[in-house]
Amino acid sequence: MELDFESLKAQNNQVDDFTHPDFYEIDNLLTEEHKLIRYSVRSWVKKEISPIIDACCQEATFPQHIVPQLGDIGCFGPQIPSEYGGGGLDYISYGLAMQELERGDSGIRSTASVQGSLVMYPIFKFGSEEQKQKYLPKLASGEFLGSFGLTEPNHGSDPGSMESNFKDDGDHVILNGAKMWISNSPFCDIAVVWAKNEAGIVHGLIVERGMEGFTTPTTHKKWSLRASATGELVFDNVRVPKENILPNVKGLKGPLTCLNSARYGICWGAIGAAMDCYHTAVKYAKERTQFGKPIGGFQLQQKKLSEMLTEITKAQLLAWRVGTLMNDGKATPAQISMAKRNNVEIALHVARESRQILGGMGISGDYPIMRHMANLESVITYEGTHDIHLLILGMEITGENAFV
Amino acid sequence: MNILVCLSAVPDTTTKITFTDNDTKFNTDGVQFIINPYDELALTKALEITEAKGGEVTVISVGEASIDPVIRKALAIGAHKAIRIDTAAKDGMHVAQSIKQAIEGQSFDLILTGRESIDYNGGQVAGLLSELMDMSLVNVVTSIEVEGDSVTAIRDIDGGRETVSASLPCVLSAQKELCEPRIPNMRGIMQARTKPLEVIAPAGDYTKTDYVGYELPPAKEGVKLIDAANAEELIDLLRSEKKLI
């Protein structure tokens, strides 16, 4: 459905008064620049996302007009060096930007995560200089939207068994296969696709919209991430020039490196969703009166709020610490797994408890809680499922591989 | 077209106000400072003008090092360079005189300020500065158009609007609706790292006033609801209890 975003913004009469809880003075661990970045993204979300997001989700509409805006504020690849159009900022800045975007909506954060961590990052890390020059500035500005093709209909947690493949054809390769559950796919200009060569080795290829045999059907009927466009990437004998193959990586290490960067962003993003639910619940608990006093004055509601704040505070500390490790280049995949898994789980828990505090109002689109809760059901599954992260941690602890 | 924007750092609008030193000093502990919103409009307008006509925007601020983050934000929004006069902003005269001394020898086509700062609400700096600089002043403007060596500005007046033209250089103070403030982007934030922020010593103490004491407004009382059919009760209360009529 076509939405009139300008009139939604003009008619909006709900003031987004979000402020973040900071029970352990974690702001003192941030620089003034970090705080300014957070302020900027939050201001943009309040102005551009809050007034339209419920309508976007109700109507399952991706607000495509925000893509250049996300580029303009710098949410596409803030951690990519500025000579390629990125922000040249550290990983705490990147994390805070993701937190604020997901505070708005997980779908909006997903769009930025995919662009920055799964499209720009592999081109930056594994691409040729020509590829970097050709694609990164356009992706950073939002002129191009990218998608990332790893998951397949029959291969989710086990990407090594992927069926997508390419065969040598002179200056080109011929790509066949299908990718599923791909964020941004229906609107993407390019896709970073992982497929096996004739020797069965995984390589990354940049596939451009318009290449013959490349289609991106939309996935409909989602109950989650409804403001984000999801679809498939289908390759039917697509001739991809060899210069579009990422030269500097082979094997699953390529896509898994990208996932590390994206998972890191999610561990911050999830805190944003949790904070929004908590903020909403605290406000409601103080205003809603039953039995002659605000429901926040009852022990059962205080228990919920206290536990929420505790979990949010722990999640903030995990995210901050893993961010400083990322800045030092020392964060391990298992450390990132722990933060992603924990923070999404607590966010989902906070969303459910907030929903209880709001009672029936909790399911209404007038409040963000049910939307966040439904979104987080995707977030807890994508970028390594909740279970798979346990296996990554388990292998780290025991040295034993429990995947197979 | 070179424009000077006078910038004041003020407490965030949600700050809980408390005092120290026997209620003679505002307690800045834990207070988040922001660009005075009217000054932010002045800055944004200055950027719009220089983007259309070329030139540079310099921001100037009177305050101690603690306000540097606020100045960096102005640089992140797009100002080209900044000057901070390293002294606490005590009153309007001290601010205006300090600015005048600091920009001695520099030439600006326009000096923009906010109509007032939202903390002390003095609204004096634009007027004092225009007098000290011997420039004309157009106060509290909602529109600015620069053409050649003159400027046309619109002011809200009681029950209408007034259009004023003045020759450059002149001082203008910004009112709401002048423009839409900008959100700094990450590239701007990063560029702000390397933009010049010159810190200069104050030329003197020009303070003309002293703060003798502060007090908070009385706490708000609860709302008393009176049935619409009982207008007499309302009038009674206003007369006998509140003594308003």
XYZ file of C-alpha atoms in Angstrom:
649
model
C 0.000 0.000 0.000
C 1.145 3.532 -0.767
C 1.686 5.546 2.397
C 1.782 9.333 2.479
C 4.780 9.766 4.763
C 4.679 13.553 4.810
C 1.094 13.692 6.011
C 1.810 10.959 8.577
C 4.593 13.151 9.920
C 2.411 16.275 9.859
C -0.504 14.565 11.590
C 1.610 12.890 14.221
C 0.508 14.075 17.627
C 2.442 11.644 19.772
C 5.627 13.207 21.061
C 8.527 10.768 21.050
C 10.124 11.688 24.370
C 12.516 8.727 24.500
C 15.507 8.999 26.790
C 17.807 6.088 27.514
C 18.257 4.582 30.964
C 21.851 4.849 32.211
C 21.773 3.266 35.625
C 25.512 2.530 35.817
C 26.625 5.849 34.302
C 27.848 4.064 31.209
C 27.741 7.443 29.465
C 30.922 8.215 31.389
C 32.622 5.481 29.356
C 31.707 7.284 26.140
C 33.436 10.240 24.503
C 31.616 13.487 23.746
C 31.783 12.440 20.104
C 30.029 9.132 20.861
C 27.289 11.009 22.656
C 26.905 13.434 19.765
C 26.554 10.541 17.326
C 23.907 8.962 19.521
C 22.113 12.304 19.763
C 22.190 12.741 15.990
C 20.781 9.319 15.155
C 18.192 9.615 17.924
C 17.095 13.021 16.634
C 16.752 11.625 13.137
C 14.740 8.637 14.372
C 12.402 10.889 16.354
C 11.862 13.118 13.340
C 11.714 10.619 10.491
C 10.917 7.176 11.904
C 8.715 7.492 14.993
C 5.846 9.255 13.188
C 5.655 6.702 10.345
C 6.863 3.410 11.727
C 3.591 2.015 13.023
C 1.870 2.690 9.689
C 4.799 1.106 7.812
C 4.537 -2.050 9.906
C 0.741 -2.213 9.826
C 0.858 -1.947 6.036
C 4.035 -4.005 5.589
C 5.663 -1.126 3.699
C 9.384 -0.476 3.477
C 9.902 3.306 3.663
C 12.262 3.392 0.707
C 12.633 7.183 0.899
C 14.736 6.843 4.074
C 17.583 5.049 2.260
C 19.345 8.260 1.121
C 18.582 9.803 4.516
C 20.310 6.923 6.292
C 23.248 7.556 3.981
C 23.188 11.260 4.704
C 23.269 10.919 8.498
C 26.053 8.364 8.108
C 24.379 5.132 9.225
C 25.681 3.160 6.245
C 29.129 1.955 7.194
C 30.131 4.374 9.954
C 33.061 2.028 10.645
C 34.261 2.039 6.995
C 37.143 4.484 6.319
C 36.105 7.889 5.055
C 38.092 7.639 1.810
C 35.429 5.146 0.665
C 32.540 7.306 1.893
C 32.207 5.672 5.294
C 32.279 7.484 8.597
C 35.774 6.423 9.655
C 34.452 6.041 13.191
C 35.096 3.430 15.857
C 32.970 0.436 16.782
C 31.345 2.122 19.775
C 30.036 4.809 17.405
C 28.759 2.111 15.066
C 27.108 0.299 17.972
C 25.417 3.449 19.285
C 24.079 4.221 15.827
C 22.605 0.711 15.605
C 21.131 1.049 19.110
C 19.334 4.243 18.160
C 18.086 2.890 14.836
C 16.699 -0.251 16.473
C 15.168 1.891 19.211
C 13.121 3.166 16.268
C 12.577 -0.252 14.706
C 14.564 -3.457 14.164
C 13.636 -3.375 10.481
C 15.262 0.026 9.991
C 18.347 -1.159 11.855
C 18.385 -4.296 9.701
C 18.488 -2.217 6.540
C 21.504 -0.335 7.884
C 23.182 -3.468 9.293
C 22.941 -5.298 5.999
C 24.246 -2.323 4.056
C 27.122 -1.553 6.437
C 28.213 -4.929 7.751
C 27.154 -7.401 5.097
C 27.583 -5.454 1.850
C 30.050 -2.609 2.432
C 32.202 -4.537 4.888
C 32.982 -7.559 2.612
C 33.656 -5.248 -0.341
C 35.955 -3.169 1.875
C 37.647 -6.186 3.461
C 37.837 -8.620 0.547
C 37.251 -6.474 -2.550
C 39.702 -5.143 -5.129
C 40.533 -1.438 -5.138
C 38.350 -1.059 -8.276
C 35.415 -2.738 -6.527
C 35.842 -0.500 -3.476
C 35.933 2.655 -5.585
C 33.023 1.540 -7.713
C 30.579 0.479 -5.005
C 31.469 1.783 -1.533
C 30.801 5.534 -1.974
C 27.426 4.826 -3.595
C 26.497 2.381 -0.850
C 27.597 4.848 1.836
C 25.460 7.645 0.408
C 22.431 5.415 -0.063
C 22.457 5.867 -3.837
C 22.808 2.082 -3.950
C 21.030 -0.339 -1.637
C 22.722 -3.684 -1.133
C 21.735 -7.144 0.030
C 23.681 -10.177 1.237
C 22.992 -13.684 -0.016
C 24.101 -16.566 2.180
C 21.015 -18.410 3.529
C 19.310 -20.777 1.112
C 15.930 -22.520 1.208
C 17.560 -25.766 2.349
C 20.627 -24.388 4.148
C 20.290 -21.972 7.051
C 22.507 -22.758 10.034
C 24.607 -24.995 7.785
C 25.768 -22.602 5.040
C 28.680 -24.876 4.128
C 26.211 -27.158 2.357
C 24.992 -24.361 0.088
C 23.901 -25.326 -3.423
C 24.384 -21.972 -5.186
C 27.261 -22.379 -7.614
C 29.093 -20.802 -10.499
C 30.942 -22.202 -13.493
C 33.764 -20.692 -15.478
C 32.804 -19.095 -18.793
C 35.801 -17.124 -20.097
C 35.607 -13.525 -18.827
C 32.466 -14.401 -16.914
C 31.089 -17.013 -14.569
C 27.609 -18.515 -14.812
C 25.792 -18.297 -11.481
C 22.892 -20.551 -10.490
C 20.970 -21.017 -7.263
C 18.626 -19.261 -4.863
C 18.982 -17.383 -1.611
C 16.185 -16.889 0.887
C 15.253 -14.538 3.791
C 17.319 -11.744 2.278
C 16.826 -8.296 3.834
C 16.683 -5.427 1.302
C 16.461 -7.916 -1.596
C 13.339 -6.510 -3.345
C 14.877 -3.027 -3.601
C 18.578 -3.840 -3.814
C 20.809 -2.469 -6.562
C 23.561 -4.972 -5.850
C 23.863 -8.222 -3.905
C 26.950 -9.755 -2.338
C 26.318 -13.424 -3.016
C 28.187 -16.412 -1.665
C 28.372 -19.420 -3.975
C 30.643 -22.378 -4.706
C 32.942 -22.652 -7.670
C 33.443 -25.868 -9.607
C 35.925 -27.057 -6.976
C 33.310 -26.529 -4.245
C 35.104 -23.518 -2.731
C 32.878 -20.659 -1.483
C 33.506 -17.260 -3.114
C 31.782 -13.901 -2.899
C 30.339 -12.310 -6.042
C 28.822 -8.876 -6.584
C 25.644 -9.329 -8.595
C 24.014 -6.233 -10.028
C 20.333 -5.628 -10.665
C 19.686 -5.840 -14.348
C 21.959 -8.815 -14.967
C 19.956 -11.245 -17.033
C 18.467 -14.119 -15.052
C 18.717 -12.314 -11.677
C 15.378 -11.765 -9.901
C 14.417 -10.710 -6.363
C 10.897 -11.891 -5.461
C 9.448 -10.366 -2.284
C 8.647 -12.503 0.758
C 5.087 -11.738 1.873
C 2.994 -12.478 4.961
C 5.705 -11.773 7.529
C 4.588 -11.174 11.119
C 7.948 -9.592 11.951
C 10.243 -6.881 10.524
C 7.263 -5.656 8.548
C 8.857 -2.279 7.807
C 11.870 -3.990 6.235
C 11.790 -5.507 2.764
C 12.667 -9.200 2.688
C 12.875 -11.427 -0.347
C 14.770 -14.018 -2.317
C 17.686 -13.744 -4.689
C 17.214 -16.083 -7.632
C 19.987 -16.771 -10.145
C 19.077 -18.508 -13.384
C 22.240 -18.772 -15.463
C 23.323 -15.245 -14.511
C 26.483 -14.173 -16.364
C 28.607 -12.340 -13.780
C 31.867 -10.694 -14.956
C 34.900 -12.206 -13.254
C 35.912 -8.743 -12.069
C 32.846 -8.905 -9.781
C 34.303 -11.770 -7.742
C 35.736 -10.630 -4.395
C 39.422 -11.509 -4.900
C 40.720 -11.592 -1.361
C 38.802 -14.348 0.387
C 37.764 -17.901 -0.199
C 35.846 -20.365 1.907
C 33.200 -19.799 4.564
C 35.550 -17.459 6.428
C 34.305 -14.717 4.057
C 30.632 -14.692 4.991
C 31.347 -15.592 8.624
C 33.635 -12.560 9.000
C 30.802 -10.350 7.756
C 28.380 -11.983 10.168
C 30.688 -11.164 13.068
C 30.488 -7.495 12.211
C 26.700 -7.637 11.821
C 26.207 -9.640 15.005
C 28.202 -7.042 16.845
C 25.803 -4.363 15.564
C 22.832 -6.457 16.673
C 24.131 -6.732 20.233
C 23.777 -2.936 20.432
C 20.611 -2.762 18.363
C 18.741 -5.136 20.637
C 19.484 -2.838 23.588
C 17.741 -0.051 21.691
C 14.571 -2.116 21.287
C 14.734 -3.098 24.975
C 15.218 0.529 26.058
C 12.226 1.671 24.039
C 10.024 -0.982 25.661
C 11.370 -0.161 29.116
C 10.879 3.577 28.592
C 7.296 2.957 27.470
C 6.571 0.634 30.395
C 7.985 2.976 33.051
C 5.941 5.862 31.727
C 2.789 3.766 31.560
C 3.304 2.323 35.042
C 3.504 5.820 36.487
C 0.439 7.100 34.640
C -1.940 4.147 34.716
C -4.038 4.045 37.869
C -5.756 0.952 39.258
C -7.104 0.295 42.735
C -6.601 3.967 43.485
C -2.885 4.335 42.728
C -0.430 4.177 39.816
C 0.286 0.551 38.901
C 4.002 1.366 39.269
C 3.309 1.395 42.996
C 2.517 -2.326 43.039
C 5.250 -4.805 43.832
C 4.662 -7.083 40.849
C 5.126 -4.184 38.416
C 8.184 -2.950 40.299
C 9.678 -6.449 40.073
C 9.259 -6.405 36.299
C 10.725 -2.915 35.949
C 13.646 -3.687 38.266
C 14.525 -6.837 36.355
C 14.264 -5.035 33.043
C 16.622 -2.274 34.126
C 19.056 -4.854 35.517
C 19.098 -6.784 32.248
C 19.424 -3.643 30.120
C 22.334 -2.462 32.267
C 24.126 -5.812 31.950
C 23.534 -5.800 28.204
C 24.981 -2.273 27.943
C 28.122 -3.373 29.738
C 28.542 -6.435 27.488
C 28.065 -4.331 24.359
C 30.429 -1.624 25.516
C 33.152 -4.097 26.436
C 32.897 -6.109 23.243
C 32.975 -2.759 21.393
C 36.269 -1.783 22.982
C 37.625 -5.225 22.066
C 36.451 -4.663 18.476
C 38.270 -1.311 18.466
C 41.445 -3.106 19.535
C 40.893 -5.803 16.914
C 40.718 -8.419 19.651
C 37.045 -9.434 19.807
C 36.639 -13.149 19.107
C 33.615 -14.641 17.317
C 32.632 -16.393 20.559
C 32.689 -13.126 22.504
C 30.465 -11.534 19.883
C 28.163 -14.565 19.959
C 27.724 -14.196 23.698
C 26.782 -10.530 23.408
C 24.425 -11.032 20.465
C 22.703 -13.996 22.054
C 22.353 -12.470 25.491
C 21.250 -9.036 24.368
C 18.596 -10.231 21.944
C 17.246 -12.638 24.551
C 16.970 -9.967 27.218
C 15.411 -7.565 24.722
C 12.729 -10.112 23.927
C 12.180 -10.688 27.630
C 11.958 -6.945 28.303
C 9.463 -6.601 25.441
C 7.273 -9.375 26.856
C 7.373 -8.006 30.397
C 6.635 -4.477 29.135
C 3.688 -5.862 27.234
C 2.356 -7.305 30.505
C 2.672 -3.947 32.247
C 0.690 -2.239 29.522
C -2.007 -4.889 29.708
C -4.321 -4.738 26.720
C -2.751 -1.487 25.522
C 0.471 -3.438 25.037
C -0.864 -5.085 21.893
C -1.929 -1.777 20.338
C -0.051 -0.020 17.548
C -0.302 3.134 19.656
C 2.634 1.740 21.609
C 5.843 0.257 20.155
C 6.022 -2.859 22.312
C 4.244 -5.503 20.262
C 6.094 -4.316 17.164
C 9.459 -4.641 18.906
C 8.475 -8.044 20.293
C 7.485 -9.375 16.882
C 10.627 -7.902 15.315
C 12.872 -9.493 17.910
C 11.555 -12.941 16.977
C 13.443 -12.444 13.709
C 16.463 -10.890 15.356
C 16.829 -13.869 17.693
C 16.962 -16.155 14.648
C 18.939 -14.297 12.022
C 22.705 -13.790 12.060
C 23.190 -17.079 13.859
C 20.203 -18.560 15.662
C 19.849 -18.438 19.416
C 20.881 -22.101 19.521
C 23.791 -21.857 17.117
C 25.437 -19.205 19.302
C 25.422 -21.743 22.138
C 27.369 -24.135 19.939
C 29.900 -21.429 19.093
C 30.348 -20.763 22.805
C 30.325 -24.475 23.620
C 33.117 -25.124 21.160
C 35.095 -22.239 22.644
C 34.693 -23.672 26.145
C 35.324 -27.354 25.420
C 37.235 -27.369 22.171
C 34.668 -29.889 20.937
C 32.654 -29.233 17.774
C 28.974 -29.953 18.439
C 27.739 -28.658 15.059
C 27.980 -32.014 13.348
C 30.049 36.583 2.906
C 31.614 35.920 6.287
C 29.256 35.416 9.167
C 29.883 35.367 12.890
C 27.431 33.371 14.978
C 27.372 33.968 18.729
C 26.699 30.740 20.506
C 25.653 30.183 24.074
C 25.793 26.810 25.855
C 22.656 26.330 27.938
C 21.358 23.500 30.119
C 19.262 20.903 28.301
C 15.579 21.793 28.583
C 14.868 18.715 30.720
C 17.483 19.676 33.360
C 16.406 19.616 36.990
C 17.539 23.015 38.284
C 19.328 23.237 41.660
C 21.580 25.846 43.259
C 24.754 25.870 45.340
C 26.757 28.376 47.393
C 23.832 29.415 49.527
C 21.549 29.718 46.506
C 23.781 32.208 44.717
C 25.073 29.871 42.014
C 23.477 27.511 39.511
C 24.606 23.935 40.149
C 26.088 22.582 36.913
C 26.860 19.102 38.321
C 25.542 16.417 35.981
C 23.920 19.002 33.717
C 23.913 18.267 29.994
C 24.656 21.419 28.008
C 23.254 22.064 24.545
C 23.506 24.813 21.942
C 21.004 27.507 22.872
C 18.117 26.633 20.498
C 17.772 30.209 19.165
C 21.528 30.290 18.498
C 21.179 26.970 16.666
C 18.685 28.667 14.344
C 21.161 31.514 13.813
C 23.874 28.967 12.981
C 21.657 27.054 10.567
C 20.623 30.260 8.795
C 24.274 31.332 8.552
C 25.099 28.002 6.897
C 22.209 28.357 4.456
C 23.441 31.832 3.487
C 27.090 30.827 3.013
C 26.104 27.684 1.099
C 24.187 29.885 -1.342
C 26.630 32.783 -1.508
C 29.978 31.364 -0.437
C 32.029 32.436 2.559
C 32.647 31.099 6.001
C 30.777 30.745 9.247
C 32.705 31.358 12.462
C 31.086 30.546 15.780
C 32.141 32.389 18.888
C 31.333 31.465 22.430
C 32.186 32.830 25.868
C 32.772 30.062 28.389
C 35.163 27.661 30.024
C 36.528 24.416 28.552
C 33.464 22.499 29.704
C 31.479 23.987 26.795
C 33.863 22.654 24.131
C 31.545 19.716 23.286
C 28.794 22.209 22.498
C 31.142 24.138 20.203
C 32.230 20.878 18.530
C 28.600 20.171 17.819
C 28.317 23.523 16.042
C 31.374 22.560 13.971
C 29.787 19.145 13.263
C 26.631 20.873 12.043
C 28.816 22.758 9.567
C 30.457 25.876 11.038
C 33.928 26.346 9.530
C 35.808 27.469 12.616
C 35.252 28.406 16.216
C 36.566 30.784 18.822
C 36.098 30.295 22.542
C 36.843 33.132 24.932
C 38.060 31.378 28.027
C 35.981 33.016 30.748
C 32.677 32.234 32.420
C 29.795 34.055 30.735
C 28.660 36.231 33.616
C 26.309 38.760 32.082
C 25.319 40.256 28.757
C 27.828 43.090 28.912
C 30.712 40.749 29.723
C 29.744 38.498 26.809
C 29.253 41.347 24.325
C 32.458 43.166 25.315
C 34.479 39.925 25.278
C 33.217 39.119 21.790
C 33.957 42.628 20.561
C 37.537 42.447 21.839
C 38.046 38.947 20.429
C 37.065 39.839 16.877
C 39.021 43.086 16.769
C 40.596 43.405 13.335
C 38.409 40.728 11.730
C 35.616 41.672 9.401
C 32.222 40.006 9.275
C 29.372 40.890 6.942
C 26.788 39.637 9.372
C 26.691 38.855 13.058
C 23.887 36.478 14.021
C 22.747 35.648 17.537
C 19.710 33.989 19.047
C 16.972 36.304 20.329
C 17.888 35.242 23.869
C 19.445 32.322 25.687
C 16.925 29.952 27.232
C 18.706 29.831 30.604
C 18.966 33.444 31.812
C 16.752 34.890 29.057
C 18.642 38.194 29.136
C 18.211 38.933 25.435
C 20.913 41.608 25.688
C 23.871 40.408 23.666
C 22.570 41.302 20.200
C 21.718 44.842 21.236
C 24.885 45.476 23.231
C 27.095 44.002 20.536
C 25.519 46.079 17.758
C 26.108 49.209 19.811
C 29.695 48.281 20.654
C 30.417 47.376 17.040
C 28.573 50.407 15.715
C 26.372 48.262 13.507
C 22.646 48.379 12.980
C 20.471 45.788 14.724
C 17.397 43.953 13.546
C 16.064 42.022 16.485
C 13.953 38.851 16.668
C 13.727 37.999 12.987
C 11.884 35.126 11.297
C 13.350 35.613 7.820
C 16.658 36.871 6.430
C 17.418 37.629 2.775
C 20.824 38.963 1.784
C 21.072 40.839 -1.514
C 24.254 42.670 -2.480
C 25.330 44.757 0.486
C 21.976 44.891 2.183
C 19.829 42.521 4.157
C 16.062 42.300 4.391
C 14.592 40.719 7.492
C 11.073 40.062 8.714
C 10.111 40.581 12.350
C 6.989 39.541 14.173
C 5.276 42.513 15.758
C 2.032 42.700 17.707
C -0.735 41.674 15.344
C 1.405 41.597 12.235
C 4.796 41.489 10.595
C 7.363 44.121 9.855
C 9.858 43.982 6.998
C 13.107 45.804 7.689
C 16.084 46.390 5.462
C 19.545 47.317 6.662
C 22.936 47.691 5.090
C 25.750 45.278 5.862
C 27.436 44.720 8.181
C 24.724 44.380 10.782
C 23.571 42.302 13.729
C 20.469 40.104 13.503
C 18.911 37.995 16.234
C 17.057 34.794 15.383
C 13.496 33.951 16.340
C 11.629 30.649 15.947
C 10.574 29.832 12.375
C 13.737 31.379 10.928
C 14.706 27.913 9.686
C 14.678 24.226 10.548
C 17.683 23.229 12.683
C 19.950 20.577 11.187
C 20.882 17.235 12.670
C 24.667 16.769 12.500
C 25.683 13.730 10.457
C 28.582 11.400 11.150
C 30.780 12.820 8.418
C 30.268 16.259 9.915
C 31.060 14.930 13.380
C 34.283 13.446 12.102
C 35.280 16.561 10.178
C 34.656 18.621 13.324
C 37.628 16.831 14.906
C 40.049 18.729 12.707
C 38.293 22.088 12.370
C 40.024 24.913 14.239
C 38.741 25.791 17.705
C 40.792 28.742 18.851
C 40.819 29.412 22.578
C 41.698 32.956 23.540
C 42.115 34.638 26.887
C 39.520 37.259 27.861
C 40.649 40.831 27.354
C 39.188 41.880 30.699
C 36.275 41.556 33.080
C 33.378 43.660 31.836
C 30.783 42.298 34.211
C 28.308 44.941 35.297
C 25.996 42.847 37.421
C 26.170 40.407 40.337
C 23.878 37.510 41.097
C 22.591 38.021 44.611
C 20.366 34.985 44.923
C 18.218 32.425 43.136
C 14.991 30.753 44.104
C 12.819 28.205 42.392
C 9.224 29.029 41.500
C 6.729 27.677 44.071
C 5.790 24.044 43.489
C 2.679 23.561 41.398
C -0.429 22.746 43.371
C -2.748 19.920 42.363
C -5.639 20.508 40.021
C -9.065 20.976 41.543
C -11.872 19.857 39.266
C -15.187 21.610 39.558
C -18.307 20.309 37.917
C -19.295 22.354 34.858
C -22.723 22.937 36.394
C -21.133 24.577 39.457
C -19.757 27.804 38.011
C -20.647 29.602 41.217
C -18.329 27.421 43.256
C -15.502 28.257 40.851
C -16.134 31.976 41.172
C -16.287 31.657 44.947
C -12.952 29.885 45.042
C -11.290 32.390 42.740
C -12.610 35.190 44.892
C -12.189 33.873 48.445
C -9.310 31.381 48.217
C -7.164 32.628 45.331
C -8.175 36.271 45.592
C -7.924 36.618 41.854
C -11.231 38.399 41.364
